[in-house]
Amino acid sequence: MLNLTRDDGYQLSTDPDRLDLARVHHWLSTDAYWAQGRTREVVERSFAGSLPFGIYRPDGRQVAVARAVTDRVTFAWLCDVYVDEDERGRGLGTWLVGAVRDELTALGVYRIMLATADAHDVYAKVGFTPLTDPERWMVHGRPVGSA
């Protein structure tokens, strides 16, 4: 299990027992454009089937989250990346995404995908780039934002 602490006391952990799923559900279902209306059950099941990452203030309150859907060997989908509005601007998002990248790379994962409408700069800081061959990729399912 990954446990890191910054100089300012913020902690990053992959311990699923530390997740405040009520808080995560609130963030995703009310403020995240890609997950508005997502039910608590869906949030719980999605995190149970993923590699979770949380960031916590020195007092223990969760302030950020992300999850990786992965086989833990070759491929991962980075999703549900969210930083509490009151905590933005402290570099937590970049730290979180970098830690996800590093943890997955250490497992041997060599391809990490994600989709974003508005945070390209955050992901670019840790090495993410646009698809070089987007015409090769396809999708099936509901549109983004339909939970």
XYZ file of N, CA and C in Angstrom:
441
model
N 0.833 -1.186 0.000
C 0.000 0.000 0.000
C 0.879 1.252 0.000
N 0.514 2.210 -0.792
C 1.269 3.451 -0.917
C 0.828 4.428 0.165
N 1.794 4.988 0.877
C 1.546 6.039 1.862
C 2.674 7.055 1.751
N 2.342 8.276 1.327
C 3.317 9.350 1.172
C 2.869 10.555 1.980
N 3.836 11.348 2.465
C 3.512 12.575 3.191
C 4.361 13.713 2.647
N 3.696 14.827 2.315
C 4.410 16.022 1.859
C 4.951 16.782 3.063
N 5.839 17.723 2.801
C 6.413 18.551 3.868
C 5.345 19.333 4.626
N 4.244 19.680 3.944
C 3.177 20.444 4.598
C 2.191 19.558 5.350
N 2.452 18.251 5.411
C 1.632 17.345 6.199
C 0.521 16.632 5.451
N 0.254 17.020 4.200
C -0.762 16.315 3.415
C -0.278 14.892 3.161
N -1.200 13.945 3.247
C -0.872 12.541 3.050
C -1.599 11.989 1.834
N -0.930 11.107 1.111
C -1.510 10.416 -0.025
C -1.467 8.922 0.290
N -2.589 8.252 0.080
C -2.672 6.834 0.431
C -3.520 6.069 -0.572
N -3.175 4.799 -0.763
C -3.998 3.894 -1.567
C -4.807 2.950 -0.679
N -4.874 3.230 0.603
C -5.647 2.399 1.533
C -7.136 2.627 1.291
N -7.854 1.615 0.791
C -9.284 1.807 0.514
C -10.104 2.072 1.776
N -9.611 1.645 2.926
C -10.340 1.867 4.183
C -10.294 3.321 4.638
N -9.384 4.111 4.108
C -9.305 5.528 4.469
C -10.274 6.398 3.676
N -10.758 5.885 2.546
C -11.650 6.688 1.706
C -12.904 7.100 2.464
N -13.273 8.353 2.343
C -14.540 8.853 2.865
C -15.527 8.824 1.701
N -16.149 7.656 1.497
C -16.991 7.480 0.318
C -18.220 8.381 0.313
N -18.697 8.792 1.466
C -19.811 9.753 1.496
C -19.349 11.078 0.891
N -18.164 11.502 1.253
C -17.601 12.750 0.722
C -17.299 12.613 -0.765
N -16.683 11.492 -1.149
C -16.365 11.250 -2.557
C -17.650 11.236 -3.383
N -18.673 10.569 -2.880
C -19.953 10.531 -3.599
C -20.508 11.944 -3.771
N -20.451 12.740 -2.720
C -20.947 14.119 -2.807
C -20.191 14.887 -3.897
N -18.857 14.821 -3.873
C -18.060 15.527 -4.874
C -18.469 15.112 -6.279
N -18.458 13.812 -6.519
C -18.687 13.312 -7.872
C -20.109 13.567 -8.342
N -21.075 13.302 -7.492
C -22.475 13.370 -7.925
C -23.019 14.789 -8.028
N -22.345 15.754 -7.380
C -22.870 17.117 -7.401
C -21.988 18.117 -8.144
N -20.677 17.818 -8.286
C -19.779 18.832 -8.839
C -18.948 18.364 -10.020
N -18.770 17.084 -10.199
C -17.931 16.572 -11.285
C -18.775 16.409 -12.544
N -18.429 17.146 -13.608
C -19.261 17.143 -14.824
C -19.456 15.741 -15.392
N -18.500 14.858 -15.195
C -18.570 13.517 -15.777
C -19.383 12.540 -14.931
N -19.760 12.918 -13.722
C -20.406 11.959 -12.821
C -21.637 12.507 -12.117
N -22.127 13.663 -12.536
C -23.277 14.250 -11.844
C -24.447 13.274 -11.840
N -25.016 13.113 -10.664
C -26.152 12.214 -10.502
C -25.768 10.776 -10.222
N -24.488 10.463 -10.210
C -24.038 9.095 -9.934
C -24.503 8.695 -8.531
N -25.039 7.506 -8.393
C -25.563 7.062 -7.104
C -24.437 6.653 -6.159
N -24.744 6.623 -4.885
C -23.772 6.193 -3.872
C -23.349 4.747 -4.137
N -24.310 3.911 -4.521
C -23.985 2.508 -4.793
C -22.976 2.391 -5.935
N -23.177 3.160 -6.991
C -22.246 3.117 -8.126
C -20.860 3.595 -7.694
N -20.793 4.639 -6.900
C -19.503 5.132 -6.406
C -18.820 4.039 -5.584
N -19.536 3.428 -4.672
C -18.951 2.382 -3.831
C -18.454 1.210 -4.664
N -19.264 0.750 -5.604
C -18.873 -0.388 -6.433
C -17.698 -0.042 -7.346
N -17.698 1.181 -7.893
C -16.609 1.570 -8.793
C -15.277 1.654 -8.048
N -15.284 2.177 -6.833
C -14.043 2.250 -6.068
C -13.623 0.881 -5.554
N -14.566 0.018 -5.246
C -14.238 -1.339 -4.791
C -13.532 -2.131 -5.891
N -13.844 -1.833 -7.147
C -13.239 -2.548 -8.260
C -12.036 -1.844 -8.862
N -11.498 -0.859 -8.183
C -10.403 -0.054 -8.722
C -9.286 0.088 -7.700
N -8.164 0.628 -8.145
C -7.074 0.997 -7.253
C -7.326 2.443 -6.827
N -7.685 2.668 -5.548
C -8.053 4.019 -5.104
C -6.854 4.815 -4.598
N -6.944 6.129 -4.770
C -5.947 7.058 -4.252
C -6.688 8.173 -3.530
N -6.259 8.500 -2.330
C -6.850 9.606 -1.596
C -5.767 10.518 -1.063
N -6.091 11.803 -0.972
C -5.216 12.765 -0.302
C -5.970 13.286 0.910
N -5.229 13.424 2.022
C -5.817 13.780 3.315
C -5.023 14.919 3.935
N -5.753 15.864 4.520
C -5.110 16.954 5.251
C -4.408 16.384 6.478
N -3.541 17.169 7.115
C -2.881 16.684 8.336
C -3.875 16.265 9.425
N -5.081 16.851 9.422
C -6.075 16.463 10.425
C -6.856 15.203 10.026
N -6.527 14.628 8.869
C -7.150 13.386 8.433
C -8.315 13.529 7.475
N -8.807 14.754 7.274
C -9.948 14.946 6.374
C -9.537 14.750 4.921
N -10.309 13.964 4.176
C -10.012 13.720 2.774
C -10.289 14.966 1.945
N -9.327 15.302 1.057
C -9.461 16.503 0.241
C -9.325 16.239 -1.255
N -8.979 15.019 -1.640
C -8.839 14.693 -3.060
C -8.962 13.184 -3.243
N -9.272 12.807 -4.483
C -9.467 11.391 -4.784
C -9.162 11.129 -6.251
N -8.810 9.901 -6.535
C -8.673 9.407 -7.918
C -8.771 7.889 -7.830
N -9.067 7.285 -8.977
C -9.034 5.824 -9.019
C -8.496 5.390 -10.364
N -7.867 4.221 -10.349
C -7.352 3.628 -11.572
C -8.049 2.290 -11.772
N -8.688 2.150 -12.903
C -9.258 0.873 -13.307
C -8.140 0.171 -14.059
N -7.674 -0.962 -13.534
C -6.457 -1.543 -14.092
C -6.367 -3.042 -13.883
N -5.631 -3.687 -14.784
C -5.289 -5.095 -14.600
C -4.019 -5.217 -13.756
N -3.417 -4.094 -13.399
C -2.200 -3.983 -12.596
C -0.983 -4.598 -13.275
N -1.063 -4.731 -14.607
C 0.050 -5.298 -15.355
C 0.351 -4.483 -16.612
N -0.665 -4.243 -17.459
C -0.393 -3.617 -18.745
C -1.138 -2.317 -19.004
N -2.303 -2.143 -18.418
C -3.173 -1.047 -18.821
C -3.912 -0.474 -17.616
N -4.168 0.827 -17.661
C -4.982 1.474 -16.630
C -5.767 2.626 -17.234
N -6.926 2.848 -16.665
C -7.768 3.993 -17.003
C -7.826 4.853 -15.743
N -7.298 6.055 -15.806
C -7.314 6.989 -14.680
C -8.616 7.778 -14.737
N -9.362 7.770 -13.647
C -10.658 8.453 -13.660
C -11.037 8.962 -12.267
N -12.136 9.682 -12.240
C -12.691 10.252 -11.006
C -11.653 11.030 -10.198
N -10.816 11.777 -10.902
C -9.827 12.637 -10.254
C -10.549 13.907 -9.808
N -10.504 14.169 -8.508
C -11.228 15.321 -7.972
C -10.469 15.892 -6.772
N -10.313 17.223 -6.752
C -9.724 17.931 -5.616
C -10.790 18.872 -5.074
N -11.015 18.817 -3.771
C -11.993 19.685 -3.109
C -11.727 21.139 -3.500
N -12.784 21.857 -3.809
C -12.648 23.253 -4.254
C -11.835 24.106 -3.289
N -12.011 23.903 -1.989
C -11.301 24.702 -0.981
C -9.806 24.395 -0.917
N -9.387 23.299 -1.528
C -7.989 22.872 -1.464
C -7.236 23.092 -2.774
N -7.926 23.573 -3.793
C -7.287 23.757 -5.099
C -6.252 24.878 -5.052
N -5.257 24.762 -5.919
C -4.202 25.771 -5.969
C -3.012 25.450 -5.084
N -2.995 24.283 -4.467
C -1.900 23.869 -3.594
C -1.020 22.798 -4.236
N -1.291 22.485 -5.507
C -0.502 21.460 -6.192
C -0.927 20.034 -5.871
N -2.061 19.882 -5.215
C -2.506 18.543 -4.836
C -2.890 17.690 -6.041
N -3.516 18.296 -7.041
C -3.913 17.550 -8.228
C -2.710 17.006 -8.975
N -1.693 17.826 -9.140
C -0.476 17.386 -9.820
C 0.215 16.296 -9.012
N 0.269 16.465 -7.699
C 0.874 15.450 -6.824
C 0.109 14.134 -6.943
N -1.205 14.223 -6.908
C -2.062 13.037 -6.993
C -1.842 12.295 -8.310
N -1.924 13.001 -9.414
C -1.790 12.363 -10.727
C -0.377 11.808 -10.910
N 0.619 12.516 -10.425
C 1.990 12.002 -10.496
C 2.164 10.733 -9.678
N 1.543 10.689 -8.512
C 1.628 9.486 -7.675
C 0.913 8.306 -8.326
N -0.227 8.558 -8.949
C -0.935 7.501 -9.671
C -0.036 6.967 -10.782
N 0.522 7.867 -11.577
C 1.427 7.468 -12.664
C 2.586 6.631 -12.132
N 3.217 7.098 -11.062
C 4.377 6.398 -10.510
C 4.000 5.021 -9.954
N 2.901 4.929 -9.270
C 2.469 3.648 -8.696
C 2.132 2.646 -9.796
N 1.415 3.095 -10.805
C 1.069 2.196 -11.909
C 2.313 1.775 -12.688
N 3.231 2.704 -12.904
C 4.473 2.385 -13.603
C 5.282 1.355 -12.816
N 5.313 1.495 -11.494
C 6.032 0.539 -10.656
C 5.431 -0.866 -10.754
N 4.140 -0.943 -11.017
C 3.482 -2.246 -11.201
C 3.807 -2.851 -12.568
N 4.323 -2.043 -13.481
C 4.630 -2.497 -14.824
C 3.651 -2.012 -15.873
N 2.628 -1.274 -15.441
C 1.640 -0.749 -16.382
C 2.344 0.207 -17.342
N 2.180 -0.012 -18.624
C 2.866 0.826 -19.603
C 1.936 1.709 -20.407
N 0.629 1.616 -20.187
C -0.289 2.533 -20.873
C -1.354 2.973 -19.871
N -1.434 4.272 -19.642
C -2.445 4.857 -18.767
C -3.250 5.832 -19.616
N -4.533 5.623 -19.659
C -5.422 6.479 -20.444
C -6.268 7.328 -19.496
N -6.770 8.421 -20.007
C -7.719 9.247 -19.272
C -8.459 10.123 -20.265
N -9.516 10.722 -19.788
C -10.259 11.703 -20.581
C -10.510 12.913 -19.693
N -10.364 14.096 -20.263
C -10.628 15.316 -19.509
C -11.151 16.397 -20.446
N -12.034 17.204 -19.923
C -12.550 18.335 -20.698
C -11.840 19.628 -20.330
N -11.202 19.663 -19.144
C -10.712 20.954 -18.666
C -9.416 20.945 -17.861
N -8.757 19.802 -17.721
C -7.559 19.764 -16.870
C -6.321 19.288 -17.628
N -6.250 19.589 -18.897
C -5.120 19.141 -19.711
C -3.774 19.577 -19.133
N -3.694 20.792 -18.607
C -2.434 21.294 -18.064
C -1.957 20.481 -16.862
N -2.889 20.065 -16.010
C -2.523 19.252 -14.837
C -1.877 17.951 -15.298
N -2.500 17.291 -16.239
C -2.001 16.001 -16.709
C -0.720 16.157 -17.519
N -0.607 17.213 -18.288
C 0.604 17.446 -19.081
C 1.824 17.628 -18.178
N 1.650 18.212 -16.999
C 2.763 18.418 -16.073
C 3.428 17.115 -15.659
N 2.697 16.009 -15.712
C 3.265 14.720 -15.300
C 3.430 13.768 -16.482
N 3.408 14.326 -17.701
C 3.784 13.548 -18.862
C 2.680 13.027 -19.761
N 1.426 13.307 -19.467
C 0.344 12.863 -20.344
C 0.325 13.723 -21.601
N 0.023 13.093 -22.731
C -0.040 13.778 -24.013
C -1.312 13.366 -24.738
N -1.735 14.140 -25.731
C -2.890 13.727 -26.529
C -2.573 12.428 -27.281
N -3.616 11.704 -27.645
C -3.438 10.486 -28.425
C -2.756 10.807 -29.753
N -1.797 9.995 -30.136
C -1.134 10.211 -31.420
C -1.958 9.626 -32.569
N -2.750 8.626 -32.276
C -3.582 7.990 -33.299
C -5.029 7.877 -32.817
N -5.705 8.998 -32.606
C -7.063 8.903 -32.055
C -8.023 8.137 -32.958
N -7.725 8.076 -34.237
C -8.616 7.358 -35.147
C -8.602 5.851 -34.896
N -7.652 5.361 -34.122
C -7.582 3.937 -33.788
C -8.468 3.571 -32.600
N -8.863 4.558 -31.811
C -9.602 4.299 -30.575
C -11.096 4.362 -30.824
N -11.804 3.503 -30.124
C -13.254 3.475 -30.243
C -13.851 3.399 -28.844
N -15.115 3.678 -28.746
C -15.811 3.646 -27.469
C -17.189 3.044 -27.659
N -17.684 2.432 -26.610
C -19.056 1.907 -26.597
C -19.653 2.291 -25.252
N -20.857 2.722 -25.239
C -21.511 3.009 -23.967
C -22.197 4.349 -23.941
N -22.620 4.684 -22.740
C -23.324 5.942 -22.529
C -22.374 7.123 -22.655
N -22.905 8.276 -23.033
C -22.055 9.479 -23.107
C -21.523 9.869 -21.737
N -20.363 10.540 -21.736
C -19.804 11.064 -20.503
C -20.830 11.943 -19.820
N -20.920 11.794 -18.487
C -21.864 12.601 -17.731
C -23.196 11.910 -17.507
N -23.360 10.738 -18.048
C -24.634 10.039 -17.862
C -24.545 9.023 -16.731
N -23.546 9.194 -15.860
C -23.278 8.353 -14.691
C -22.755 7.045 -15.139
